[in-house]
Short mmCIF file of C-alpha atoms in Angstrom, two decimals:
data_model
loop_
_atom_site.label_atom_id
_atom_site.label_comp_id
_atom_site.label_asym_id
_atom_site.label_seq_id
_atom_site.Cartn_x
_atom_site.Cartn_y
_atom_site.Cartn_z
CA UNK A 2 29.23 120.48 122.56
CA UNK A 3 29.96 123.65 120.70
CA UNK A 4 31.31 123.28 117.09
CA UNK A 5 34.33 122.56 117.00
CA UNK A 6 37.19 123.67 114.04
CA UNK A 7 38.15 121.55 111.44
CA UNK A 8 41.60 121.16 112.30
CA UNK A 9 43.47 120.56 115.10
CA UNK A 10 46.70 122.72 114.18
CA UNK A 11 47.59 123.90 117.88
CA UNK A 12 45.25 123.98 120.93
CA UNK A 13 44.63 127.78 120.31
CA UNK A 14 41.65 127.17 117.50
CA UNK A 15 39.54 125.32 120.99
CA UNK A 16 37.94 127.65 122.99
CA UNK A 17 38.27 126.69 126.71
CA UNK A 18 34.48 125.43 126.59
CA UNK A 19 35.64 122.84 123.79
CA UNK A 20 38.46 121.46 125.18
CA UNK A 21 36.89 120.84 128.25
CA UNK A 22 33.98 119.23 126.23
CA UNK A 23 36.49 117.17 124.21
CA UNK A 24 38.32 115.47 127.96
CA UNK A 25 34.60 114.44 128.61
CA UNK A 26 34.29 112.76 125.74
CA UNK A 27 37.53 111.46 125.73
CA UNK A 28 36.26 110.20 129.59
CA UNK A 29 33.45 108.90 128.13
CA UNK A 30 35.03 106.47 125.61
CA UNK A 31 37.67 105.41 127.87
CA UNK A 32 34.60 104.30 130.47
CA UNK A 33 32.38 102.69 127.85
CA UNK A 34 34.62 101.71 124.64
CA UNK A 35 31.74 99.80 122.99
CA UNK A 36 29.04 102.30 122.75
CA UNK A 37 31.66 104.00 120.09
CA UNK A 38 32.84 101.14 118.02
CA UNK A 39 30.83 102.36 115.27
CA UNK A 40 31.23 105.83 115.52
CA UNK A 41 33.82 105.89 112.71
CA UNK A 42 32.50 103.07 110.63
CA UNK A 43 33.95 102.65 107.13
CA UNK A 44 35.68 105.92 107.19
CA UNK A 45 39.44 106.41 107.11
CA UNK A 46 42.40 108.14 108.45
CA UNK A 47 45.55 108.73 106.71
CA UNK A 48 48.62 108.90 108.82
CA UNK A 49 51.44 110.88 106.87
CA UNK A 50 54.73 110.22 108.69
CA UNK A 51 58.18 112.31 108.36
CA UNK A 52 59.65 111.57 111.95
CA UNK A 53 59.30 108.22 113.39
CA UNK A 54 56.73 107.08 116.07
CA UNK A 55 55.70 104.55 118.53
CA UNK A 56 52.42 106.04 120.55
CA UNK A 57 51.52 108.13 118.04
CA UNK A 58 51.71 105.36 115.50
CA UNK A 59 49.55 102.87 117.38
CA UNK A 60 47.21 104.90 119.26
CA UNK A 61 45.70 106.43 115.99
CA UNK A 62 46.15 103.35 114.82
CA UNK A 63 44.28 100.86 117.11
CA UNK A 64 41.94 103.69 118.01
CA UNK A 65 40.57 104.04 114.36
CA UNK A 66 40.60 100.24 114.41
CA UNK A 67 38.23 100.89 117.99
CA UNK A 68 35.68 103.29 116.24
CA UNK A 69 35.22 101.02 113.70
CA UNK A 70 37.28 103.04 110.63
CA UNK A 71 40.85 102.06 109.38
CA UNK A 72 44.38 104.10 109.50
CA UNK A 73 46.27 104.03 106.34
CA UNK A 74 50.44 104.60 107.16
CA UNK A 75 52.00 106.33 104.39
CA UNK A 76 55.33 107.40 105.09
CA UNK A 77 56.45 110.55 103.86
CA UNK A 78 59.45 109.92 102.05
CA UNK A 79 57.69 107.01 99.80
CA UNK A 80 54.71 109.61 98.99
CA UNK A 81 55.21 111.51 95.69
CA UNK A 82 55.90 114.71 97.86
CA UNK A 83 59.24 113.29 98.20
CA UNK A 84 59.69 113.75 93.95
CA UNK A 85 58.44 116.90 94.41
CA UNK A 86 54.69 116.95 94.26
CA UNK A 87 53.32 119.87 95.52
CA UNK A 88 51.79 119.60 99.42
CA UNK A 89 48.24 121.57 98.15
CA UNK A 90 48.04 118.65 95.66
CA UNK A 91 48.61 115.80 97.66
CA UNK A 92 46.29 117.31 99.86
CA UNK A 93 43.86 117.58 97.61
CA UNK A 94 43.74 114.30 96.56
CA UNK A 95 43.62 112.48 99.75
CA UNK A 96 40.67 114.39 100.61
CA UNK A 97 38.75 112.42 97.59
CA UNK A 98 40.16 109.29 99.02
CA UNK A 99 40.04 109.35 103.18
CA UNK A 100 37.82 111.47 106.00
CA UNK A 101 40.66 112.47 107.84
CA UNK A 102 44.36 113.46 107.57
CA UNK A 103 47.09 112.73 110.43
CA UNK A 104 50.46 114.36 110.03
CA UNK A 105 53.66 114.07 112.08
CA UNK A 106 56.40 116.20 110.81
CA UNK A 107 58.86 118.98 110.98
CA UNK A 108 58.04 122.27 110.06
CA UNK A 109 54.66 123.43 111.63
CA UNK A 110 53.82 125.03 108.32
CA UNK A 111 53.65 121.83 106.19
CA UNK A 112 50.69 120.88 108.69
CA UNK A 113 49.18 124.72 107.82
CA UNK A 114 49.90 124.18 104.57
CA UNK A 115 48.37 120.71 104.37
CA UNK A 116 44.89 122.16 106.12
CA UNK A 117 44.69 125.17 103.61
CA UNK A 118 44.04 123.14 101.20
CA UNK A 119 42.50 119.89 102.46
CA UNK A 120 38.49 119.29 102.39
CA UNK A 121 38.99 117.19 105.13
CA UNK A 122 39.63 117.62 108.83
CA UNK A 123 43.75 117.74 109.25
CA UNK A 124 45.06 116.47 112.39
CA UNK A 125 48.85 117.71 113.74
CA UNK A 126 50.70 114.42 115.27
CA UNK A 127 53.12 117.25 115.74
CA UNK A 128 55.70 119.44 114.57
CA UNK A 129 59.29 120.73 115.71
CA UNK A 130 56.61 123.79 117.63
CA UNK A 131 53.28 122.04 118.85
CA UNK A 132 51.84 118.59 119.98
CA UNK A 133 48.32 119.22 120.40
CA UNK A 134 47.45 115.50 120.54
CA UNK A 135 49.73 115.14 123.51
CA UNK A 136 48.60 117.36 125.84
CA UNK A 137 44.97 116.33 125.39
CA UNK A 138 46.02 113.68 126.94
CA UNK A 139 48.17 115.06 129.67
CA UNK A 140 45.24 117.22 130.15
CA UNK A 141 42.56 114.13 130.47
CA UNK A 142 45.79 112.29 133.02
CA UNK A 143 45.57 115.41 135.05
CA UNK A 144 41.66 115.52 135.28
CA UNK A 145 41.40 112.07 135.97
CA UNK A 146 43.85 112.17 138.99
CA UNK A 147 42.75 115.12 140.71
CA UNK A 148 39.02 115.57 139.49
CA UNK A 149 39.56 118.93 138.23
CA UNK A 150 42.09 121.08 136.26
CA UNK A 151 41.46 124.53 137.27
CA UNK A 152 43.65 126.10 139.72
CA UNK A 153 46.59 123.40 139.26
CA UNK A 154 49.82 124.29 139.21
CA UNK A 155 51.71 122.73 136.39
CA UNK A 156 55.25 122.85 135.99
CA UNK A 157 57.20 121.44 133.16
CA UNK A 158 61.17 121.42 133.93
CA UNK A 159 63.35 121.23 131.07
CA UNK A 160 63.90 122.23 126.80
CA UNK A 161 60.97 125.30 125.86
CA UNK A 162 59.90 122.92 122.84
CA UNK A 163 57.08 121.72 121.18
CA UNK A 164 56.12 120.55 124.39
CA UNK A 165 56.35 122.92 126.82
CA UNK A 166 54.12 125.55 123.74
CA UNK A 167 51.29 122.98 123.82
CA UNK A 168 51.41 122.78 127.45
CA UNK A 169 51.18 126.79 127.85
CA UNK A 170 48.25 126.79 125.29
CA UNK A 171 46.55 123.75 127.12
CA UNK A 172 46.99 125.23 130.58
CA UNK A 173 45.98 128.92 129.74
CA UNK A 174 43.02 127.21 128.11
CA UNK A 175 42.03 125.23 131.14
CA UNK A 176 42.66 127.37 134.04
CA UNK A 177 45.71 126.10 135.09
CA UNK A 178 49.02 127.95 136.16
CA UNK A 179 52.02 126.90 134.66
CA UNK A 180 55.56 127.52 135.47
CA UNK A 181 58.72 126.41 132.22
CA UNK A 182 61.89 126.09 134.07
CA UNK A 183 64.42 125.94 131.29
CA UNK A 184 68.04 127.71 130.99
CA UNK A 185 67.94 131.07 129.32
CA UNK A 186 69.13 129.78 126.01
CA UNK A 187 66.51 127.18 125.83
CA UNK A 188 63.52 129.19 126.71
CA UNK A 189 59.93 128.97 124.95
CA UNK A 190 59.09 130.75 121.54
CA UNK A 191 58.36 134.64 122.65
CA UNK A 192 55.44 134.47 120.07
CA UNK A 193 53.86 131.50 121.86
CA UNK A 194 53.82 132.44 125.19
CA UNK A 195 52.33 135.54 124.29
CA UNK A 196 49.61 133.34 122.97
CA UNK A 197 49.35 131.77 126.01
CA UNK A 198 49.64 134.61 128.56
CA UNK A 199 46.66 136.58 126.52
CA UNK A 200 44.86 133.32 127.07
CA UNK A 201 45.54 132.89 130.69
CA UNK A 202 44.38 136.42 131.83
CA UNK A 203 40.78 135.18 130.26
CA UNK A 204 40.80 131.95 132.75
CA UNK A 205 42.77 133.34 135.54
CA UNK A 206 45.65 131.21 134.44
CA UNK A 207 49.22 132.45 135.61
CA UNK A 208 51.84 131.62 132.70
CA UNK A 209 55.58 132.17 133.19
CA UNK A 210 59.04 131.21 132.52
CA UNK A 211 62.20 131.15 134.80
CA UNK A 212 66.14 130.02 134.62
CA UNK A 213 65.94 129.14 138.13
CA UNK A 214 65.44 125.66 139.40
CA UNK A 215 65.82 125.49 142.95
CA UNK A 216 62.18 125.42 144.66
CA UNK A 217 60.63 125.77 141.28
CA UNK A 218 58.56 122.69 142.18
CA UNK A 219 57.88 123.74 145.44
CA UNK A 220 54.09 123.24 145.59
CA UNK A 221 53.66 121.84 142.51
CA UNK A 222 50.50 119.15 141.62
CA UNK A 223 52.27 118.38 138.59
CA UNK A 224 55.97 118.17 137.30
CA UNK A 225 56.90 117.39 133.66
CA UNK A 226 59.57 116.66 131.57
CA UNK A 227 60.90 116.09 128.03
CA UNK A 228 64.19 114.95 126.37
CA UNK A 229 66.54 117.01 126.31
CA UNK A 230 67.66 116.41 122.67
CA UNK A 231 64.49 116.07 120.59
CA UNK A 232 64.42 114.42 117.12
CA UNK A 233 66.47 116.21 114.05
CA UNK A 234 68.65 117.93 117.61
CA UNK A 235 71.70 115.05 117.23
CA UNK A 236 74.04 117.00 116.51
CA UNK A 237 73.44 119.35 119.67
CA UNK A 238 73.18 116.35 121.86
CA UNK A 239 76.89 117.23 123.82
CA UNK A 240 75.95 120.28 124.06
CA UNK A 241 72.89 120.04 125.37
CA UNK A 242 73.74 117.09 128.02
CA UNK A 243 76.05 119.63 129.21
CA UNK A 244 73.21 122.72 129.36
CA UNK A 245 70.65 121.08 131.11
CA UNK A 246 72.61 118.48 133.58
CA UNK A 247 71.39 120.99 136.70
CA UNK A 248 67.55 120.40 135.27
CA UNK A 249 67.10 116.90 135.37
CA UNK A 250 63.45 115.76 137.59
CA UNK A 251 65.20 113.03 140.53
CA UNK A 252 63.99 112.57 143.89
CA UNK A 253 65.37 115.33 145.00
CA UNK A 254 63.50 117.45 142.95
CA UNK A 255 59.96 115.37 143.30
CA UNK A 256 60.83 116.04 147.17
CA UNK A 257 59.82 119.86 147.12
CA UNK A 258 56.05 118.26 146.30
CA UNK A 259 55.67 115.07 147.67
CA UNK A 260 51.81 115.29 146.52
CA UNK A 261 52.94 115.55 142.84
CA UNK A 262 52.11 113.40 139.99
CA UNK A 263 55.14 113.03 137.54
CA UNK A 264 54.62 113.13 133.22
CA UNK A 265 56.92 112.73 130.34
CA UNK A 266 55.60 112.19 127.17
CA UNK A 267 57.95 109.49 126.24
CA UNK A 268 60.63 108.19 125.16
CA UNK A 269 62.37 108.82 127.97
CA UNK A 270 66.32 108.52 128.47
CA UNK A 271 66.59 107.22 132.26
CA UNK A 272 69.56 109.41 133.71
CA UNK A 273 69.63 112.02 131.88
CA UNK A 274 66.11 114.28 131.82
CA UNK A 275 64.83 112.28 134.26
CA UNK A 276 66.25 109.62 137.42
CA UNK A 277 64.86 106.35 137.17
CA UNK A 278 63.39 106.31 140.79
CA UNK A 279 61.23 109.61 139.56
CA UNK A 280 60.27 107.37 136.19
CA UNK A 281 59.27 104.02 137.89
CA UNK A 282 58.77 105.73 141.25
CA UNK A 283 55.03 106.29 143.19
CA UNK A 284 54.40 109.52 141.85
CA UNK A 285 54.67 108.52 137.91
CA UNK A 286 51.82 108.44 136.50
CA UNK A 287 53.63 108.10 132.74
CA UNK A 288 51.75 104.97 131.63
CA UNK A 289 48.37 106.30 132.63
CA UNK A 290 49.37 109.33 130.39
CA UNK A 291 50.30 107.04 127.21
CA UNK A 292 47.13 104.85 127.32
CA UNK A 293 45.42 107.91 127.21
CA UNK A 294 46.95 108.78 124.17
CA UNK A 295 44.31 106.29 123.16
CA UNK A 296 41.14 107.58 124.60
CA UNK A 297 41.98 111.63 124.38
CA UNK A 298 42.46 110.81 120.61
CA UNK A 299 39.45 108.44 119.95
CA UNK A 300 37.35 111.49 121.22
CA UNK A 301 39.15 114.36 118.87
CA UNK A 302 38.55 111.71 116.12
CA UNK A 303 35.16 110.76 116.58
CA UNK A 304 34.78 114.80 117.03
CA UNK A 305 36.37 115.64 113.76
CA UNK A 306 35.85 112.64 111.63
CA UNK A 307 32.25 111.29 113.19
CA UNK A 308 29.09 113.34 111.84
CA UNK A 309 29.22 116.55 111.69
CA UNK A 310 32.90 116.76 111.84
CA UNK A 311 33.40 118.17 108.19
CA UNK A 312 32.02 121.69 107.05
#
């Protein structure tokens, strides 16, 4: 496998070569757990926290635990940054103490910021604009379902987030066309899916964005979905409710691709982005997407963190 960057910021520092090396991996380690319970022995992660978490929280967790390293939590508002210590110093000094750097926060620039000035590999548990760590594993769910990822159609039905920018990057990356079906006020960073479409005419990936949601499933292999109101949104959450009611995924909607697999990235509020038939139904395949959290992870860590992994 190809060197890979430092960081994992976004998906756009992987070349498509890498990211298909990293799903191997991350197939490999989900196969045969053991043969990697050393990889990360005596080494460390720090997970910096400024939103809450439940997968990201434990998978890092456990799957440090797994390679044989340890996760420190340190939640953001108890660090010194929240009296005011500059980020470039913190970052410098917890490169003398760990391997490895996790952060889950806001503003995608803290995690840029943090990298500039960190001698260790920075990982983004994601921001208000990308969740790398996510789609890896949407990306290894996908593979492992229908052997292959190029050619797929992908569409992701709801808010043009954090989600639906990673997903872009991941599919352009991998060869697979994806379709954002969002309402016109809700639609992807122009920036991003620049980023993406650029990418996609190297891989014969078709990237695109539309209002309309009638038939936009309509021969779909995969539908996805997010919340509708995201963390730090509240406030919007009438509004929104309101915006998106015609774009919720229900049976209905899983109908125009009966051959579909459905994934959410979790939470997810029952009745509202999604029906609870499409959630629990046959096609889910949502809790095969959060263990992999696990795996897809264990490989970007042992890849980052395991030798080699530092410059």
């Amino acid at each position: 496998m190809a060197t890979l960057p430092k960081h994992l910021l976004t998906l756009e520092e992987f070349s498509s070569k890498e990211l298909l090396g990293l799903l191997v991996l991350a197939g490999k380690i989900k196969k045969t757990p053991k043969r990697y319970q050393k990889a990360l022995d005596e080494k460390c992660l720090a997970m910096i926290f400024d939103k809450s978490s439940t997968r990201t929280r434990v998978s890092f967790d456990v799957g440090m635990t797994q390679l044989g390293g340890r996760a420190l939590f340190l939640n953001g508002h108890e660090l010194q940054l929240g009296r005011g210590e500059p980020l470039p110093d913190t970052a410098k000094v917890l490169s003398r103490y760990v391997q490895g750097i996790m952060i889950r926060t806001f503003a995608h620039e803290t995690v840029e910021e943090l990298a500039k000035h960190s001698s260790v590999p920075v990982i983004n548990g994601l921001t208000d604009t990308h969740h790398p760590c996510q789609v890896l594993a949407d990306l290894q769910t996908i593979r492992e379902h229908f052997k292959k990822l190029k050619g797929l159609q992908l569409v992701y039905v709801g808010d043009g987030n954090n989600m639906a920018h990673s997903l872009m990057i991941g599919a352009a990356k991998t060869g697979m066309h994806c379709r954002i079906v969002c309402p016109m006020d809700y639609q992807p960073d122009a920036a991003i899916l620049k980023i993406a479409k650029k990418e996609g005419e190297k891989s014969g990936s078709r990237i695109e964005v539309t209002q309309r949601i009638q038939g936009s499933v309509r021969g779909a292999n995969v539908v996805y979905t997010d919340v509708w109101t995201s963390m730090g949104q509240e406030v919007e959450s009438k509004k929104r409710l309101n915006d998106f009611q015609e774009f919720q995924v229900n049976e209905k909607l899983m109908a125009e691709s009966p051959k579909a697999i459905f994934l959410h990235c979790l939470p997810a509020h029952r009745g509202e982005e999604v029906s609870a038939g499409v959630m629990d139904g046959k096609q889910s395949r949502v809790w095969d997407q959060a263990e992999n959290r696990l795996h897809a992870q264990k490989a970007l860590l042992v890849t980052l963190m395991g030798s080699g992994g530092k410059k």
